[in-house]
Coordinates of N, CA and C (backbone and C1' of nucleotides) in Angstrom, one line a residue:
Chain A
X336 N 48.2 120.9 -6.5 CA 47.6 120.5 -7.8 C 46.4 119.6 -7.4
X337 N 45.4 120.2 -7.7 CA 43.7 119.4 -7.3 C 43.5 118.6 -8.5
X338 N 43.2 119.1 -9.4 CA 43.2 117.9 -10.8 C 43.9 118.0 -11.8
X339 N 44.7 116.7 -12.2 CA 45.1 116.8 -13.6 C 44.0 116.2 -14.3
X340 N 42.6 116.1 -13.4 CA 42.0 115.5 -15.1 C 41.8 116.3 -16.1
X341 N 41.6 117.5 -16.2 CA 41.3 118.3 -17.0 C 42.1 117.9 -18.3
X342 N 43.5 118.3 -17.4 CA 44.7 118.1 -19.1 C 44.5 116.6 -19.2
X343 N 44.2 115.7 -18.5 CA 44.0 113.9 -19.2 C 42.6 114.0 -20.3
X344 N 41.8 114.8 -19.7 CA 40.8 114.5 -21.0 C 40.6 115.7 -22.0
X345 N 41.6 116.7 -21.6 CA 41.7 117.2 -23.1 C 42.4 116.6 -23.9
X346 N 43.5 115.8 -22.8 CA 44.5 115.2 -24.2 C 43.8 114.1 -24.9
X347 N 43.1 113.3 -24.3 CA 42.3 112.5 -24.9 C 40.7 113.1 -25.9
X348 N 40.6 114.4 -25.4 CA 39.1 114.7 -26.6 C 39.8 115.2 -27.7
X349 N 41.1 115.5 -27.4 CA 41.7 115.8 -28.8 C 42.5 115.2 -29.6
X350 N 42.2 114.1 -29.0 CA 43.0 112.4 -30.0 C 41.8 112.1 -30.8
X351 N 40.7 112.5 -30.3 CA 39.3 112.3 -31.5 C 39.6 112.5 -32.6
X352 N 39.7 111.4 -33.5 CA 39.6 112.6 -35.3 C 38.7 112.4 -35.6
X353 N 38.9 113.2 -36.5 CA 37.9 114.5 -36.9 C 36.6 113.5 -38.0
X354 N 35.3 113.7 -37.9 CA 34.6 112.8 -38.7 C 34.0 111.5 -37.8
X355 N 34.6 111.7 -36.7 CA 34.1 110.6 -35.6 C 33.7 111.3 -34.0
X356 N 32.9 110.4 -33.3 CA 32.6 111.2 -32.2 C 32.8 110.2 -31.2
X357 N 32.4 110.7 -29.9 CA 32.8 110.3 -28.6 C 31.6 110.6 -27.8
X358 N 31.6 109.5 -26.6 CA 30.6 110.0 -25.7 C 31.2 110.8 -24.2
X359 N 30.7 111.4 -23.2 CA 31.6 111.8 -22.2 C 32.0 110.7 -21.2
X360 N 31.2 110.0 -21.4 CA 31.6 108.3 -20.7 C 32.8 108.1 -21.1
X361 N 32.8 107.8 -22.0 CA 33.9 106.6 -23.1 C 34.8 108.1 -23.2
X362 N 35.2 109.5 -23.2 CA 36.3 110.0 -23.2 C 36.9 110.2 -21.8
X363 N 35.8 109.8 -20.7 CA 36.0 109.6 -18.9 C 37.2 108.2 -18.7
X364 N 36.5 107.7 -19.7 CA 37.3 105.9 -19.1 C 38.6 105.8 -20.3
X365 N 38.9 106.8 -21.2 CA 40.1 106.5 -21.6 C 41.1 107.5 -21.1
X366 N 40.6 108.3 -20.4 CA 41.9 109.0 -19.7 C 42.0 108.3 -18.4
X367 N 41.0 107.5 -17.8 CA 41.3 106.7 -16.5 C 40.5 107.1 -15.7
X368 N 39.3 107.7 -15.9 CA 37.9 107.6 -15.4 C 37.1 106.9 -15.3
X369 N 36.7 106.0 -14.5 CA 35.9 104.8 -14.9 C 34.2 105.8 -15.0
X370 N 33.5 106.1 -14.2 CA 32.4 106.7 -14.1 C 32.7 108.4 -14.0
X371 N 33.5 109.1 -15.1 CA 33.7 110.2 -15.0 C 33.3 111.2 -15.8
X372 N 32.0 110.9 -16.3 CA 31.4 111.3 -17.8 C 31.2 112.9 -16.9
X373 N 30.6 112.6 -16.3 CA 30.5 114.4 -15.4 C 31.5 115.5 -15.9
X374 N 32.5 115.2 -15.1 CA 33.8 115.4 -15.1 C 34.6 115.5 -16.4
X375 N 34.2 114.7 -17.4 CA 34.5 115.4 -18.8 C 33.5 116.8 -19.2
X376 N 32.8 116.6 -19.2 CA 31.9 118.5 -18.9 C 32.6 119.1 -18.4
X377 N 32.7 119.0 -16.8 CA 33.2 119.8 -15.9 C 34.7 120.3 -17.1
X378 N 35.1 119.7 -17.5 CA 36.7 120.1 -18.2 C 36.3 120.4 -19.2
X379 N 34.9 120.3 -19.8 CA 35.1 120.9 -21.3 C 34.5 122.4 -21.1
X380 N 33.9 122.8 -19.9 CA 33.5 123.7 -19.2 C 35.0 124.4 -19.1
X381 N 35.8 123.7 -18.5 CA 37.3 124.5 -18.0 C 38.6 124.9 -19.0
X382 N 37.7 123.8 -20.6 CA 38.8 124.2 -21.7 C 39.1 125.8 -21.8
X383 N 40.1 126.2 -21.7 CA 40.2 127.5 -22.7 C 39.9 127.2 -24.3
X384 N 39.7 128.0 -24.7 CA 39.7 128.2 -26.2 C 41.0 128.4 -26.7
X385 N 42.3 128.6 -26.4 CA 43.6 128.3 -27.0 C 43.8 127.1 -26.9
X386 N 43.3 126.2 -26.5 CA 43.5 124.5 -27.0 C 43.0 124.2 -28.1
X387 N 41.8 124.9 -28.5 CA 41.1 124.2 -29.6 C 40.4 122.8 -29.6
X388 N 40.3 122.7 -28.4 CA 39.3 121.1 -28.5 C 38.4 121.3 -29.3
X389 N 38.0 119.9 -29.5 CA 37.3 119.4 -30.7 C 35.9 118.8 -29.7
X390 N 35.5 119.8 -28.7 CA 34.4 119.7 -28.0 C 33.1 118.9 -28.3
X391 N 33.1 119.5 -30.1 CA 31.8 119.4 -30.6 C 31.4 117.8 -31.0
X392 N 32.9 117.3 -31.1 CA 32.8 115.6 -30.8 C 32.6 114.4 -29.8
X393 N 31.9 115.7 -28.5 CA 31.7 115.0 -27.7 C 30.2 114.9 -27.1
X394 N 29.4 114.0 -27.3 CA 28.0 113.8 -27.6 C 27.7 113.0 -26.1
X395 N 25.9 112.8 -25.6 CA 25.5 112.2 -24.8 C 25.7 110.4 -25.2
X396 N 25.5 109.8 -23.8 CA 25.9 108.4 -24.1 C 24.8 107.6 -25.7
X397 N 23.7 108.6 -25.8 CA 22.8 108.6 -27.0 C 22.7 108.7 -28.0
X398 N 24.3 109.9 -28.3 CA 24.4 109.9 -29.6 C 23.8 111.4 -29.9
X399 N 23.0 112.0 -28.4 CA 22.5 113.2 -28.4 C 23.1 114.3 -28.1
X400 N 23.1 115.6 -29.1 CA 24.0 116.3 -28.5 C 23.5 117.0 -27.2
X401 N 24.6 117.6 -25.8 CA 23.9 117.7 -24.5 C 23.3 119.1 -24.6
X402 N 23.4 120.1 -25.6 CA 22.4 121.0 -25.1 C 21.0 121.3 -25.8
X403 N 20.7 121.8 -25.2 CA 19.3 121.7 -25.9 C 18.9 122.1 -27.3
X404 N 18.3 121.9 -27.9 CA 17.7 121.9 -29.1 C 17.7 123.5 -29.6
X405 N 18.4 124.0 -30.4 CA 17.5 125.3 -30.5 C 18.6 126.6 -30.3
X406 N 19.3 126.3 -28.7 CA 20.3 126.7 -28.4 C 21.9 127.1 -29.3
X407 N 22.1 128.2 -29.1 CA 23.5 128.4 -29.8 C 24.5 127.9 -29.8
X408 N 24.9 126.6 -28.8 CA 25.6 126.0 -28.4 C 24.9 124.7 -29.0
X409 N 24.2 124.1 -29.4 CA 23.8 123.3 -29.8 C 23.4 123.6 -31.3
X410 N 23.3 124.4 -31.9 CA 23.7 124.5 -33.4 C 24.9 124.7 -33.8
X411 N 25.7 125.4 -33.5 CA 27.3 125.4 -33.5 C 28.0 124.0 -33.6
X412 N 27.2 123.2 -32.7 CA 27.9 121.6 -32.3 C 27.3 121.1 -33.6
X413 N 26.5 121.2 -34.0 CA 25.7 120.6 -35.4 C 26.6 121.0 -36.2
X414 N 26.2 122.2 -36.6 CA 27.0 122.5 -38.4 C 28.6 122.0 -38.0
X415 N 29.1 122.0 -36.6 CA 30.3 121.7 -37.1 C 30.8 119.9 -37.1
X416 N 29.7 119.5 -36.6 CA 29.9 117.8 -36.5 C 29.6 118.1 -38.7
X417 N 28.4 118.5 -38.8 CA 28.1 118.1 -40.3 C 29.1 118.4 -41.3
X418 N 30.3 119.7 -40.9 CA 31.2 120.1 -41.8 C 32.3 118.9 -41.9
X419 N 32.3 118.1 -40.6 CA 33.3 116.9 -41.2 C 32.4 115.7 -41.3
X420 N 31.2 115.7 -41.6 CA 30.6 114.4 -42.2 C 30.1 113.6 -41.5
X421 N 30.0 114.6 -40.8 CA 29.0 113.6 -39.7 C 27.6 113.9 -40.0
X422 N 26.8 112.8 -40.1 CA 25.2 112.9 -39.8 C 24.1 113.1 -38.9
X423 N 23.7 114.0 -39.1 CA 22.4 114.3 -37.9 C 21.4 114.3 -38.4
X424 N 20.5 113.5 -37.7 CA 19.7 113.4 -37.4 C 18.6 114.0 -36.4
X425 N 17.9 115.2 -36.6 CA 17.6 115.7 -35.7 C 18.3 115.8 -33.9
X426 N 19.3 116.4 -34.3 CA 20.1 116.5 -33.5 C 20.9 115.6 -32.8
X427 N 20.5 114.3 -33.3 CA 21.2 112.8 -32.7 C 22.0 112.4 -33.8
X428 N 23.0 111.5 -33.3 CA 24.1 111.0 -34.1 C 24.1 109.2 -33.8
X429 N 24.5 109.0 -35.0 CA 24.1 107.4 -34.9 C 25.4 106.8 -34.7
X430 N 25.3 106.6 -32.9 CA 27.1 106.0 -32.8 C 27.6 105.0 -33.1
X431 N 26.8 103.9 -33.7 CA 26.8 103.3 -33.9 C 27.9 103.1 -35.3
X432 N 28.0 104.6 -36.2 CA 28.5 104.8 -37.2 C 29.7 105.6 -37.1
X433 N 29.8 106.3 -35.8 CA 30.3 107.6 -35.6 C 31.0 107.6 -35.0
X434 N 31.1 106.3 -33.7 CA 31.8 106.8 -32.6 C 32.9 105.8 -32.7
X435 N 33.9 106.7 -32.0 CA 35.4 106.4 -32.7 C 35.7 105.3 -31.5
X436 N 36.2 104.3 -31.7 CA 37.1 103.4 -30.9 C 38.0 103.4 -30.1
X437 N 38.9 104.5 -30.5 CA 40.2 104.4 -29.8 C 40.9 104.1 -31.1
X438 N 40.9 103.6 -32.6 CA 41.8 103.2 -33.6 C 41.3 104.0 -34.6
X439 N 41.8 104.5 -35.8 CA 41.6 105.2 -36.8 C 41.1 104.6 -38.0
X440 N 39.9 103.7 -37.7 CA 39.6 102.5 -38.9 C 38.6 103.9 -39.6
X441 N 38.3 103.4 -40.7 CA 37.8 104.5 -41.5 C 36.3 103.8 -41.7
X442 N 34.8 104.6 -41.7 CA 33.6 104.6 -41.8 C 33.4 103.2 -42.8
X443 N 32.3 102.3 -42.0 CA 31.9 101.3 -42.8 C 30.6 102.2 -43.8
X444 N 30.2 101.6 -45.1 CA 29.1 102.4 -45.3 C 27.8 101.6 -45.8
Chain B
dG327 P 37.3 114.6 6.6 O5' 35.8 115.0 7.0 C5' 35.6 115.2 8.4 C4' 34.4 116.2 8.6 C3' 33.3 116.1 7.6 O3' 32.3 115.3 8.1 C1' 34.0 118.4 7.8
dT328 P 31.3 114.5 7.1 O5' 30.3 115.6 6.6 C5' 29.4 116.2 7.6 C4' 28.6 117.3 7.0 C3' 27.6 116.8 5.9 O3' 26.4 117.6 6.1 C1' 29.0 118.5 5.0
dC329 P 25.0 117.4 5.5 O5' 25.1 118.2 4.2 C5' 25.2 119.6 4.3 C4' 24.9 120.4 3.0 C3' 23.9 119.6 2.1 O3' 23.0 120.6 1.5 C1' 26.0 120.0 1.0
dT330 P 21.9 120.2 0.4 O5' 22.6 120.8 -0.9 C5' 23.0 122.1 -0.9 C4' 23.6 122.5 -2.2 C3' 22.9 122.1 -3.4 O3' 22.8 123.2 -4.3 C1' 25.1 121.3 -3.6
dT331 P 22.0 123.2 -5.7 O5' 23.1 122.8 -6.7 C5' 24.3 123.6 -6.8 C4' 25.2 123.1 -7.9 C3' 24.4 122.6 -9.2 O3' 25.0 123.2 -10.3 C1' 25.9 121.0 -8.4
dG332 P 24.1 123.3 -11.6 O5' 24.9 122.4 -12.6 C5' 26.3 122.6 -12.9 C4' 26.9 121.4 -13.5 C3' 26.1 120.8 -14.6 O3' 26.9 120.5 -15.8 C1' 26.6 119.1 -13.0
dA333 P 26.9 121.8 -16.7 O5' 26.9 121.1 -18.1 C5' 25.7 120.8 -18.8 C4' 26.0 119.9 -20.0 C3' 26.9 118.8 -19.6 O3' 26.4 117.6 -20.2 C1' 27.8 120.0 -21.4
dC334 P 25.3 116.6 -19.4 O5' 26.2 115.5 -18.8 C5' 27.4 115.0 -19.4 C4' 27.6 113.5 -19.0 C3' 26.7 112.6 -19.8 O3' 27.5 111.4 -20.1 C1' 26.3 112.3 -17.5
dT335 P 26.8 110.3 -21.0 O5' 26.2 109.3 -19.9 C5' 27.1 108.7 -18.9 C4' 26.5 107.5 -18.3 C3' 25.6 106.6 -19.3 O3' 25.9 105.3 -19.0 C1' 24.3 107.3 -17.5
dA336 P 25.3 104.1 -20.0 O5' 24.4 103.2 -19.1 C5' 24.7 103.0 -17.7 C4' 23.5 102.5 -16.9 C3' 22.7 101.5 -17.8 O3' 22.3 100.4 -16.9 C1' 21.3 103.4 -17.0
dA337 P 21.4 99.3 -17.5 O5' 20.1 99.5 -16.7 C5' 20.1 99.9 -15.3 C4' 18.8 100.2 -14.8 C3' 17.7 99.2 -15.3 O3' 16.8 98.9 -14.3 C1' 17.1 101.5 -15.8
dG338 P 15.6 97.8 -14.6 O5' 14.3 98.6 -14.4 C5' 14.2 99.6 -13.3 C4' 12.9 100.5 -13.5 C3' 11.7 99.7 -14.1 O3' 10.5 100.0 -13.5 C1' 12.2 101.6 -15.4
dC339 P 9.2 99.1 -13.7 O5' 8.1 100.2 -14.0 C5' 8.2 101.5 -13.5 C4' 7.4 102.5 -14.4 C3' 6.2 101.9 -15.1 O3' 5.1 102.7 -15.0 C1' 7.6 103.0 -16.7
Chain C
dG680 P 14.7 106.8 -30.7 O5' 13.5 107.7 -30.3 C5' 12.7 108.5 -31.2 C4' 11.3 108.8 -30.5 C3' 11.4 109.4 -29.2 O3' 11.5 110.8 -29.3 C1' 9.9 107.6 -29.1
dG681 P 12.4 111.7 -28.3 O5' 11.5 111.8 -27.0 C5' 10.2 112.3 -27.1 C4' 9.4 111.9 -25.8 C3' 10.1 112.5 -24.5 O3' 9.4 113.6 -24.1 C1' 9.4 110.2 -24.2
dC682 P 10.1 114.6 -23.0 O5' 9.7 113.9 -21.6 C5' 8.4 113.8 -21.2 C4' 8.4 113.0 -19.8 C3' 9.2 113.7 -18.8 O3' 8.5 113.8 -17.6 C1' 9.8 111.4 -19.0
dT683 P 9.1 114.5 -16.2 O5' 9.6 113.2 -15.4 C5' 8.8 112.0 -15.4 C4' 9.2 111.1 -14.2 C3' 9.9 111.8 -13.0 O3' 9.5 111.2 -11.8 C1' 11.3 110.2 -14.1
dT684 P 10.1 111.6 -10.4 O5' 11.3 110.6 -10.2 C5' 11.0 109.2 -10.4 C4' 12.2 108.3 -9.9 C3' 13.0 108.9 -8.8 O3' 13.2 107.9 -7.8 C1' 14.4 108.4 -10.7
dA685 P 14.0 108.3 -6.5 O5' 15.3 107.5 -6.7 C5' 15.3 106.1 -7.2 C4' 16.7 105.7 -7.7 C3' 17.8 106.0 -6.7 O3' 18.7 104.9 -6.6 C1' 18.3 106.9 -8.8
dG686 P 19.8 104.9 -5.5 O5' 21.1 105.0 -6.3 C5' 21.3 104.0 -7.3 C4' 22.6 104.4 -8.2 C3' 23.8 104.8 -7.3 O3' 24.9 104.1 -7.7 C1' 23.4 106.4 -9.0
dC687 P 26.2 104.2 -6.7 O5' 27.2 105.1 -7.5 C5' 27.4 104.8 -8.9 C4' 28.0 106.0 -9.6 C3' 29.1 106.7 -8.8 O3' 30.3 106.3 -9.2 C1' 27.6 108.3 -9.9
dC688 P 31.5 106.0 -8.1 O5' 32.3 107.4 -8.3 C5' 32.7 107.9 -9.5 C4' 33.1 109.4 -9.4 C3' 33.8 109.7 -8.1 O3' 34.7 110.7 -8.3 C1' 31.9 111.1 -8.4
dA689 P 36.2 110.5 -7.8 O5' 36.9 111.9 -8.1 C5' 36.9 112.4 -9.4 C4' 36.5 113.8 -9.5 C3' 37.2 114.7 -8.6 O3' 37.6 115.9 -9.3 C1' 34.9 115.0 -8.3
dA690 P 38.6 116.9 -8.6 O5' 37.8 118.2 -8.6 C5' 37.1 118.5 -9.8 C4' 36.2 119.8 -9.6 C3' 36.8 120.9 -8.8 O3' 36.4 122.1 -9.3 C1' 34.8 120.2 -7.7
dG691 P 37.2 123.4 -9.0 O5' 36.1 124.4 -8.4 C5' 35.0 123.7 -7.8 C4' 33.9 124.7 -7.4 C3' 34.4 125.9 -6.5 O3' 33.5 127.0 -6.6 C1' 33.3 124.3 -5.1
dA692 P 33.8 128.4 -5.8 O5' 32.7 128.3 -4.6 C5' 31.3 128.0 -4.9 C4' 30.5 127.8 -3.7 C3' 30.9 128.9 -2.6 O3' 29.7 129.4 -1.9 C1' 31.1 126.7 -1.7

DNA sequence: GTCTTGACTAAGC
DNA sequence: GGCTTAGCCAAGA
């Protein structure tokens, strides 16, 4: 067994609820990553799709989503951050509003 | 064993 | 706001 991080930060990208986002930093350092923001990629690269992660909650440390502009993979992550209420702004998200803590406190507005 | 790679990040210009 | 550079660290080749 080479990594269990994979299943530590899926279990953790899929503690995200829904309406709030995450950076790949900050989903690295709650499964016990300190500087493992890579390495959440690398595993959202290695999710199957019978998990169902909630991928599309996981944003650059910016608030930016990481693919490019324009791309199919980067409108997919759009309409589906906007179907639970999340705001974009030209493709950025203001984490400031969005990004989840670790507790289920509900949106200041 | 080394070298490259990456859905990243922070700092600097 | 943008682009460049360097640092990071685990996985693969």
């Amino acid at each position: 067994m080479t990594s269990n991080w994979d299943q530590r930060l899926w279990d953790t990208i899929a503690a995200v609820p829904p309406g709030r986002v995450a950076s790949y930093g900050q989903i690295a350092a709650m499964a016990g990553l300190a500087r493992g923001a890579r390495r959440t990629a690398a595993a959202l690269r290695n999710a199957p799709d019978e998990l169902a992660l909630p991928w599309y909650r996981i944003l650059r440390a910016d608030g930016r989503i990481a693919f490019e502009p324009g791309s199919a993979a980067f409108e997919r992550q759009c309409a589906l951050l906007m179907a639970e209420g999340v705001e974009l702004r030209a493709g950025r998200v203001d984490l400031g509003r969005y990004r989840w803590r670790g507790n289920d406190s509900p949106l200041l507005d």
